[in-house]
PDB file of C-alpha atoms in Angstrom:
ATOM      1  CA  UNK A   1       0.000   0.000   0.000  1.00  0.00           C
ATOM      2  CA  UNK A   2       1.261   3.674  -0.614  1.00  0.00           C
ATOM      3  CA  UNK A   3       2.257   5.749   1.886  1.00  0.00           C
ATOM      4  CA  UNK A   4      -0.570   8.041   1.266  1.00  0.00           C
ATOM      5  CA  UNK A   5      -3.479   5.266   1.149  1.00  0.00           C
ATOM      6  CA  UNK A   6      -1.905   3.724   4.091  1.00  0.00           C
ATOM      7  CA  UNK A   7      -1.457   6.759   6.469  1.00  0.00           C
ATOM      8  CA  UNK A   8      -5.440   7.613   5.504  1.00  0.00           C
ATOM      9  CA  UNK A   9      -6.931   3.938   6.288  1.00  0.00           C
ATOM     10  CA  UNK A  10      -7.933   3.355  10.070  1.00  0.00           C
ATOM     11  CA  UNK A  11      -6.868  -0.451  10.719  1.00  0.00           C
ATOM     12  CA  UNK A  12      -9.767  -0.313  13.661  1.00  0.00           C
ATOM     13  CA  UNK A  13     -12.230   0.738  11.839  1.00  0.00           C
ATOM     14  CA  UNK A  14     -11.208  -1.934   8.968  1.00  0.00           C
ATOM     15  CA  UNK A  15     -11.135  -4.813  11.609  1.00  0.00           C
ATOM     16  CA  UNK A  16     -14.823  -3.721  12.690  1.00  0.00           C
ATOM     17  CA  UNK A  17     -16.146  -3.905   9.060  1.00  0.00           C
ATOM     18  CA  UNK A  18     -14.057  -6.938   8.698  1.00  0.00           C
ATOM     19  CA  UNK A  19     -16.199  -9.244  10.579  1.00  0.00           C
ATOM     20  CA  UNK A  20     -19.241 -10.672   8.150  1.00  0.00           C
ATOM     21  CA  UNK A  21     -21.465 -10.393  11.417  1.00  0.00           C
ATOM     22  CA  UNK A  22     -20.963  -6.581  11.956  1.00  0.00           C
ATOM     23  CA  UNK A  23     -21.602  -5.779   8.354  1.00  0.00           C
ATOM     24  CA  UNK A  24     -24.773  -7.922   8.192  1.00  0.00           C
ATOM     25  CA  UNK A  25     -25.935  -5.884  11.873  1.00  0.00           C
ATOM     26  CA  UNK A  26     -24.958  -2.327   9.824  1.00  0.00           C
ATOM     27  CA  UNK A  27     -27.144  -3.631   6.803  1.00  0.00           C
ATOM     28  CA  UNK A  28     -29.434  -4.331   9.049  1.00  0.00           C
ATOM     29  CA  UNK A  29     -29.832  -1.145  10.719  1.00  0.00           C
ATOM     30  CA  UNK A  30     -29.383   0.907   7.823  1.00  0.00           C
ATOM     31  CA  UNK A  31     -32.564  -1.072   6.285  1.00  0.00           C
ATOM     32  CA  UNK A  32     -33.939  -0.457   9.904  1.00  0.00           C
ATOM     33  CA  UNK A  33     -33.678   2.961  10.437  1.00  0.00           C
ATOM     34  CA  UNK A  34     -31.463   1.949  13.536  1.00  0.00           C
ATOM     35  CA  UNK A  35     -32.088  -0.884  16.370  1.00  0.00           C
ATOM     36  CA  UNK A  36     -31.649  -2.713  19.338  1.00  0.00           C
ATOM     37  CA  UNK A  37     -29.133  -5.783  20.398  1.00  0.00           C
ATOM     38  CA  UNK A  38     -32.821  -7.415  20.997  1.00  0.00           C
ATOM     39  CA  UNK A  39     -34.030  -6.848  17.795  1.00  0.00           C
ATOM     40  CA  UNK A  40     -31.243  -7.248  15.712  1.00  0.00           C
ATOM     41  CA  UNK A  41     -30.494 -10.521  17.632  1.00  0.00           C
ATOM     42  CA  UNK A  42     -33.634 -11.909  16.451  1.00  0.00           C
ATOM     43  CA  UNK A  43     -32.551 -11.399  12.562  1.00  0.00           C
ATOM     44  CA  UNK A  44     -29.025 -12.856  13.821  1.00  0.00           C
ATOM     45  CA  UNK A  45     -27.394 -16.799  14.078  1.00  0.00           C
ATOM     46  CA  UNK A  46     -26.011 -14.930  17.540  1.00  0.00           C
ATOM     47  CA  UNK A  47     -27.239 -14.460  20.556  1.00  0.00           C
ATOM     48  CA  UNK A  48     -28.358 -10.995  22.045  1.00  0.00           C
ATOM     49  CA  UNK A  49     -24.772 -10.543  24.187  1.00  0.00           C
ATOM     50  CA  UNK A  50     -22.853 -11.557  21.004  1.00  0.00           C
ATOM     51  CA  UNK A  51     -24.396  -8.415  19.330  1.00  0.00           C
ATOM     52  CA  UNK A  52     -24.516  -6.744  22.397  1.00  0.00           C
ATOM     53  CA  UNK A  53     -20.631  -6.763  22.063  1.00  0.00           C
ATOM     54  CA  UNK A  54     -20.389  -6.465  18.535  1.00  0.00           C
ATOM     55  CA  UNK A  55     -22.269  -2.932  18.954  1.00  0.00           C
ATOM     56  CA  UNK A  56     -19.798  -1.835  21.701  1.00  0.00           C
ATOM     57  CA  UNK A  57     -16.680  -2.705  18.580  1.00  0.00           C
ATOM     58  CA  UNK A  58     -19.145  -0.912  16.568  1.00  0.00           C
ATOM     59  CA  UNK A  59     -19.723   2.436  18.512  1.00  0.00           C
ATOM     60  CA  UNK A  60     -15.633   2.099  19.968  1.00  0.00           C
ATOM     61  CA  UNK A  61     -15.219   2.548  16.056  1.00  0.00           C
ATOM     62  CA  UNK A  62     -18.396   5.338  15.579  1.00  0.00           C
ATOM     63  CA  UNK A  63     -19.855   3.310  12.991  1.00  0.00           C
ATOM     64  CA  UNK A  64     -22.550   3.247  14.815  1.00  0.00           C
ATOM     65  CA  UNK A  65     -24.103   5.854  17.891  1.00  0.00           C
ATOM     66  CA  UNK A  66     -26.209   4.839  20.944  1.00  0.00           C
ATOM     67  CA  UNK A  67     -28.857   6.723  22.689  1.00  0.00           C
ATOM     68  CA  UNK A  68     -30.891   5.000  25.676  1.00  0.00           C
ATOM     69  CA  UNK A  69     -34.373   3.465  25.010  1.00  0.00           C
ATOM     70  CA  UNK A  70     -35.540   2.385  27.632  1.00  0.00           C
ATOM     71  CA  UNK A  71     -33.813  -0.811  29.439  1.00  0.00           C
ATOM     72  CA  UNK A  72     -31.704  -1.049  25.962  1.00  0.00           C
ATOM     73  CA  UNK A  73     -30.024   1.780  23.851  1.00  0.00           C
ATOM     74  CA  UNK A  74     -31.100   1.659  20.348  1.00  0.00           C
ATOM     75  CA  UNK A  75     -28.338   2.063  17.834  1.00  0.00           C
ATOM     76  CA  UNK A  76     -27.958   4.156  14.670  1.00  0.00           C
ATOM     77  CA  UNK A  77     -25.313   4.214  11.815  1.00  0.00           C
ATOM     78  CA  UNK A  78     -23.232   7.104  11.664  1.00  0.00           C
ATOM     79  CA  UNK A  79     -23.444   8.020   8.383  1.00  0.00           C
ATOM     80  CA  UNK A  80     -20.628  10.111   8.139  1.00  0.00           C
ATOM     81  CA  UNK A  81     -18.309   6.979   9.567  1.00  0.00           C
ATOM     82  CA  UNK A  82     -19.739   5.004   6.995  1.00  0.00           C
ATOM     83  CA  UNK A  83     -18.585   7.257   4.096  1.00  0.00           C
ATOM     84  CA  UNK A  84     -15.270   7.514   5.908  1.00  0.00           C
ATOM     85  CA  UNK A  85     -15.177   3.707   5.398  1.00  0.00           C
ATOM     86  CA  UNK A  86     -15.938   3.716   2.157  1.00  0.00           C
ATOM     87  CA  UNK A  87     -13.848   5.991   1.033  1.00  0.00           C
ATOM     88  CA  UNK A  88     -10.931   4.238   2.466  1.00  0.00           C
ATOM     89  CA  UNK A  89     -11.877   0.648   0.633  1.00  0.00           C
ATOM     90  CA  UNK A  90     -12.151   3.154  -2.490  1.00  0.00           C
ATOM     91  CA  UNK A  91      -8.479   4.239  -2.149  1.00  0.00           C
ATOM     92  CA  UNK A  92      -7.585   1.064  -1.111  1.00  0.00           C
ATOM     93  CA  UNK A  93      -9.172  -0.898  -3.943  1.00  0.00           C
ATOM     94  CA  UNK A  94      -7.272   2.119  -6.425  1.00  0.00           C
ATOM     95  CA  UNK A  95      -3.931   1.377  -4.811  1.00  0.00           C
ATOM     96  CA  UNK A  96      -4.502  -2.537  -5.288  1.00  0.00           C
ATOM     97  CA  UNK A  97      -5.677  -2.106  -8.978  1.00  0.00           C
ATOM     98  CA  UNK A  98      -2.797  -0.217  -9.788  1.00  0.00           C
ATOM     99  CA  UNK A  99      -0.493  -2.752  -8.300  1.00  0.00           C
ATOM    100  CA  UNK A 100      -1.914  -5.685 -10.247  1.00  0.00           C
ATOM    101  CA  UNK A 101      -1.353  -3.745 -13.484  1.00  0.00           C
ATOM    102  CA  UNK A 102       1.924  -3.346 -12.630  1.00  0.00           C
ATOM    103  CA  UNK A 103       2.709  -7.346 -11.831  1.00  0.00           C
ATOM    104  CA  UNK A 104       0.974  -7.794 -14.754  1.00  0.00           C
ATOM    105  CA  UNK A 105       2.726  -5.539 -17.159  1.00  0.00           C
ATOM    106  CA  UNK A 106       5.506  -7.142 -15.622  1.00  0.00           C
ATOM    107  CA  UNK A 107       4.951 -10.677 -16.245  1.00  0.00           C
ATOM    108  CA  UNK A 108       3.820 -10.157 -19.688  1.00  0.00           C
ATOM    109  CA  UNK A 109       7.224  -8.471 -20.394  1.00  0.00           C
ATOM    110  CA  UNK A 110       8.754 -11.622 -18.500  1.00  0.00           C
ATOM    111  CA  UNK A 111       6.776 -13.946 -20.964  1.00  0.00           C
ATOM    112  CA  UNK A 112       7.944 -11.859 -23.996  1.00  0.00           C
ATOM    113  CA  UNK A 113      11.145 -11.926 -23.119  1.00  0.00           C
ATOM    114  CA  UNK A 114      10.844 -15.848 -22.853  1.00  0.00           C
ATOM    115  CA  UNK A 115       9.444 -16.388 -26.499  1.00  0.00           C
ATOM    116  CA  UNK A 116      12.347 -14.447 -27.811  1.00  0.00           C
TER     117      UNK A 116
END
């Protein structure tokens, strides 16, 4: 990774993102307009403290923001965090693409080479 894309990508932030069970609980509250651990445990293979401490990686990260609801907080997507996020897989995915066109200008020059 460049210097540049690597001094703008937050490795916390990737790691929360990173797990498939904190991206489907963002989905999920994005669709929802925002949630509890209760109800997003019922659309969830976990139980309610596995998402209970998924949301606290979450909000560490501010993906997400808790206000109290009750006996629960209900949870809401930062939307600006998001867009931070995405932005960084953006520059990331740019920085990768431009390295596999160089390996691969490379080996074809290799192969040419080789038929000569």
């Amino acid at each position: 990774m460049s210097a540049v894309v690597a001094e703008g990508v937050d490795d916390e932030l990737w790691s929360a993102v990173g797990d498939p069970t904190r991206r489907r609980m963002l989905d999920l509250l994005l669709a929802g307009g925002g949630g509890t651990a209760t109800a997003l445990s019922q659309h969830l293979p976990v139980t309610r403290q596995a998402v209970a401490k998924h949301l606290a990686v979450l909000d560490r990260v501010g993906l997400v923001t808790a206000a109290p609801a009750g006996r629960e907080k209900r949870y809401q997507v930062d939307e600006a965090q998001l867009a931070r996020a995405v932005a960084q897989l953006t520059a990331v995915g740019t920085a990768w693409d431009a390295r596999l066109q160089r390996i691969k200008r490379i080996a074809e020059a290799i192969e040419r080479a080789q038929q000569d």
